[in-house]
Amino acid sequence: MRCSFSIFCVLGMIATARAAENPATAEYLRCEYRVNPLGIDVTQPRLSWEMHDGRRGAAQTAYQVLVASSPEKLAADQGDLWDSGKVASDQTSQIVYAGKPLQSRMRCHWKVRLWDAGGKPSPYSEAALWSMGLLKTEDVKAKWIGVQGSMIHPDKGPTDAKSKDVLGCPLFRKEFSVQKPIRRATVYASALGNYELSINGVRVAGGASNEYFNPGWTDYRKRVYYNTYDVTRLILDGGPNAIGAVLAAGWYAGAIGFKADRFIYGRDPRLFVQLELEAEDGSIQTIAADESWKTAWGPYIEGEFLAGETCDRRKEMPGWDKAGFDDSTWSPVAVTDRIQAQFQAFPADPVVITGSLHPIKITEQRPDVFIIDMGQNFAGSVCLRAKGPAGTKIVLRFAEMLNPDGSIYTTNLRGARATDTYIVGGKDNEFYWPQFTFHGFRYVEVTGYPGTPTKDDIAGIAINSDTPMVGSFECSSPMVNKLYSNICWTQRANFISIPTDCPQRDERMGWTGDAEVFCRAATYNADVASFFTKWLVDLEDAQQPDGGVTDVAPFVLNLGHGTAAWADAGTICPATISWVYNDKRLLEKHYGMMVRLVEYDRQHSKNLLRPAEGYGDWLSIKADTPKDVIGTAFFAESTHLTAQAARILGHQEDARKYQALWEEIKAAFNKAYVAPDGRIKGNTQTCYVMALYFNLLPEDKRPLAAKHLVEDIAARGGHLSTGFVGTSMLMPVLAQSGHQDVAYRLLLNETFPSWGYSIKHGATSIWERWDGWTADKGFQDPGMNSFAHYSFGAVARWMFQSVAGIDTDGPGYKRLLIRPQPAVGAGWQPAPLPQRGLSWVKASYRSLHGRIATEWKTEGGRFMLGVTIPANTIATVSLPAAGPERVREGERPAREAEGVKFLRTEPGRVLYAVRAGTYRFVVQ
Ligand code: BGC
């Protein structure tokens, strides 16, 4: 790469003086990736912390973990469960608990101290906690209760044809009294379906407690999770108490998938509640769901994902979830003693409300029909305030786009009714927001509102799995900033219990190809460690006996398995997640899935070439990549990743075997598809991108393939043609092959097809198709046209790695690679553009080891980089500059600067080893 700044480059560095005396601390203590998780069932959980220390070169030289059975013991520095002693190690994550065996319900209080680079101990951290769940079968006492008969609300009035079967959400209640003064109350709750739970009228899960759709989506025939809550503060010591619950059909029995089929996993939703009151003397009183509970139909006439929710406030029963309520008219429950599926602790982050949105515009589209523009495509619902006579019916319909006449565009929702109906109870200022449904939308159509809704009467509620946001990206292009915002919103809209394809139409499934192409980008935006830990179990649960990984997971319907680029989620996702979070245990857990997939591919290939089957490079633009080429390329990659995993896990024989197989597949690929001039069968951008990214070509063919790729882009007037498969690798390949200028051109394009085209036309999310809407053709085929599909948002990965320059150089961001690549390239000269690159970029990523930040700008022929390397990590910083001979920090050669050591030069770049700290480099 050539340096565009000046003929000779001088590198200067100005140390940002940081307080040298900063004491080191251990912060952000987590257990199995979560802060203070309750009710886990991992018996050797892994602990982690971040070392915070602003000093240059800050590093941990040793640590000591204390785990105690009570807060008092921990405060007295007694690790009665585990005292690791002083361990000489720089490890801060994946520390395996190695103390006394952990039993059901145990509470484990822990803290850690560390020794800094100079060998000085830090103070102990703040105390953290995890608790154990129900580890033995005999710990499970509650039964599974539901309604006798169907889940159709008996008071359901006449409704339109589409909605006629929509299931309702019954209420359950139980009163109990407390036998002895308690020191702790814990509730374990679950459902075949989704539940909302309250104690003495206070929400524990669902509704105001902020959590939605517990216990999450799994293949309920195989695995059902329970959630654990500490409810000590909700229990009234003297006097009667009550548990209330609402049960919805959810993913279990409600309509899901693109056939909108019901009863995929079972017909009869069930609720599980086990409340344990631990007395001061250690004895436990258990209140468990059983025959003595009662049920009634309340206000939730309908509640399903695709159809929406109907709530009749007139049917509310004040006090139903508190003690003293007269439930004599309530019915007995149906009881199932136990379920066949594995019953396990929920291992991930629940779905929660993650934001609220204020409407930007309200229009009266026709009399009594208002269109509310929330200004953002997102997933969730709205909270509506209304005051009107009892029985007033307000209907809310949701849409992503508007028709030319200003009405909502709902044809792309296909069979999803996506309608919430709210029947006013007649009280002052009623608030309504649904509990058992969500929609993917930007616009809400409100019909029947009593009066004229104002912007203060309606608020958007964004929900998604509570994956902490860890990335930020800003740059000199407002369009690219919008693109980044659109990517994050679309990730949020689709990370709802599982990674889905889209949140709006009758689909919303865990399409494996989508997760596969987006997963690495997703890690930059949010901490998805526990989210993918859970979903990879869903994926393996869905794997077919012949080894084929399915097109969707959890299983919904038999769509297919072993499909190229979709099934490969079975290797690519575990490899990616274990790489980003240095999680060998996860790799080991899913190693079997990886091997079985490779063997499936081997079985289903001829002379190591896969058949021309599958979805191909889904939604590419006028460029059909041959399916056998895609299949064989992914077969090679899955084999390569499996060989790598075998090496990491120490399975030497497998490592050799799959390495050899990889070589053979590559040879077969080259023989069958690659011509002497480097042309690949199909001659599409995706062909070259795959071959280069998966390293399938011999050295001499690589530049040729890159040349064909760049020529194809040029021949299309500087446009991409890639679909789901190619787009995720396109920009990284351009960057790696010395064509970052072409990548910038694609990034900054506003003509069709490009990311910028959608943004120019008002996109607030990532569209499923490049041509979801075009100026000349309008909307694409409504049969498949979502405006919130994250696959093309996979570009975020390159934005972080090659634009901001934040990458890991080994597993888990312990060694970093800081390699910003401003828009300089070689080879093909792009057509004149108003802007050939970006003039500044500012990004950060909170990694497993803490916050990494870069900030660069080009100004007056200089390139300036500010970089923060977190404590206890080291980085290779690669700058766009010629040799090191003119490198200066002030007047001293940079190789002598504190925390910085010259490593080597590469064509057009100079590399330094940089220790923890904050630095500023100047290239002149
Ligand atoms: C989904 C996709 C999925 C594809 C398979 C679509 O209907 O929305 O995102 O990957 O089917 O080709």
Short mmCIF file of N, CA, C and O and ligand atoms in Angstrom, two decimals, residues 258 414 501-502 505 507 509 511-514 551 566 615 618-619 724 768 784 786 789 791, ligand 1:
data_model
loop_
_atom_site.label_atom_id
_atom_site.label_comp_id
_atom_site.label_asym_id
_atom_site.label_seq_id
_atom_site.Cartn_x
_atom_site.Cartn_y
_atom_site.Cartn_z
N PHE A 258 -43.05 -19.02 8.36
CA PHE A 258 -43.75 -18.44 7.21
C PHE A 258 -44.99 -19.19 6.77
O PHE A 258 -45.67 -18.76 5.87
N ARG A 414 -47.04 -10.13 4.76
CA ARG A 414 -47.63 -11.42 4.36
C ARG A 414 -48.71 -11.81 5.37
O ARG A 414 -49.63 -11.05 5.63
N ASP A 501 -34.17 -13.64 11.12
CA ASP A 501 -33.95 -12.98 9.83
C ASP A 501 -34.60 -11.61 9.80
O ASP A 501 -34.04 -10.66 9.28
N CYS A 502 -35.80 -11.53 10.35
CA CYS A 502 -36.55 -10.28 10.28
C CYS A 502 -37.58 -10.27 11.40
O CYS A 502 -37.98 -11.32 11.89
N ARG A 505 -42.52 -9.78 9.22
CA ARG A 505 -43.46 -10.61 8.47
C ARG A 505 -43.63 -11.98 9.14
O ARG A 505 -43.01 -12.26 10.18
N GLU A 507 -42.38 -14.76 9.46
CA GLU A 507 -41.16 -15.52 9.24
C GLU A 507 -40.38 -15.54 10.56
O GLU A 507 -40.51 -16.48 11.31
N MET A 509 -37.60 -16.27 11.86
CA MET A 509 -37.00 -17.53 12.31
C MET A 509 -35.48 -17.39 12.43
O MET A 509 -34.89 -16.44 11.95
N TRP A 511 -32.82 -18.14 10.94
CA TRP A 511 -32.14 -18.54 9.69
C TRP A 511 -30.64 -18.58 9.92
O TRP A 511 -30.02 -17.57 10.27
N THR A 512 -30.09 -19.76 9.68
CA THR A 512 -28.70 -19.97 10.06
C THR A 512 -27.72 -19.20 9.17
O THR A 512 -26.68 -18.74 9.64
N GLY A 513 -28.06 -19.07 7.88
CA GLY A 513 -27.15 -18.35 6.97
C GLY A 513 -27.02 -16.90 7.38
O GLY A 513 -25.92 -16.31 7.33
N ASP A 514 -28.13 -16.30 7.79
CA ASP A 514 -28.10 -14.90 8.19
C ASP A 514 -27.19 -14.73 9.41
O ASP A 514 -26.36 -13.82 9.47
N ASP A 551 -31.49 -25.23 8.10
CA ASP A 551 -31.59 -23.87 7.57
C ASP A 551 -32.08 -22.90 8.63
O ASP A 551 -31.81 -21.70 8.56
N TRP A 566 -25.53 -21.87 4.78
CA TRP A 566 -26.48 -21.81 5.90
C TRP A 566 -26.03 -22.82 6.96
O TRP A 566 -25.78 -22.47 8.10
N TYR A 615 -29.42 -22.05 -1.56
CA TYR A 615 -29.94 -20.71 -1.84
C TYR A 615 -28.96 -19.86 -2.64
O TYR A 615 -29.27 -18.73 -3.00
N TRP A 618 -27.62 -15.64 -2.02
CA TRP A 618 -28.99 -15.15 -1.86
C TRP A 618 -29.11 -13.63 -2.01
O TRP A 618 -28.41 -12.87 -1.34
N LEU A 619 -30.00 -13.21 -2.91
CA LEU A 619 -30.32 -11.79 -3.14
C LEU A 619 -29.15 -10.97 -3.69
O LEU A 619 -29.02 -9.78 -3.40
N PHE A 724 -26.15 -12.18 0.15
CA PHE A 724 -25.84 -12.42 1.57
C PHE A 724 -24.44 -13.00 1.76
O PHE A 724 -23.71 -12.61 2.65
N GLU A 768 -33.53 -6.01 3.49
CA GLU A 768 -33.27 -7.40 3.08
C GLU A 768 -32.63 -7.45 1.70
O GLU A 768 -31.76 -8.27 1.44
N MET A 784 -41.47 -11.10 -0.50
CA MET A 784 -40.24 -11.20 0.29
C MET A 784 -39.51 -9.88 0.25
O MET A 784 -38.66 -9.63 -0.57
N SER A 786 -38.38 -7.51 3.29
CA SER A 786 -38.28 -6.94 4.64
C SER A 786 -37.36 -5.73 4.62
O SER A 786 -36.42 -5.66 3.82
N HIS A 789 -33.43 -6.67 7.82
CA HIS A 789 -32.65 -7.90 7.71
C HIS A 789 -31.19 -7.50 7.91
O HIS A 789 -30.72 -6.61 7.21
N SER A 791 -28.29 -9.02 7.26
CA SER A 791 -27.17 -9.63 6.52
C SER A 791 -26.24 -8.64 5.83
O SER A 791 -25.02 -8.75 5.95
C1 BGC B 1 -35.21 -15.38 4.89
C2 BGC B 1 -33.73 -15.24 4.81
C3 BGC B 1 -33.15 -16.59 4.62
C4 BGC B 1 -33.65 -17.07 3.30
C5 BGC B 1 -33.10 -18.35 2.82
C6 BGC B 1 -35.69 -15.91 3.59
O1 BGC B 1 -37.03 -16.06 3.51
O2 BGC B 1 -35.82 -14.19 5.23
O3 BGC B 1 -33.14 -14.29 5.48
O4 BGC B 1 -31.81 -16.70 4.83
O5 BGC B 1 -35.04 -17.10 3.25
O6 BGC B 1 -32.82 -18.18 1.54
#
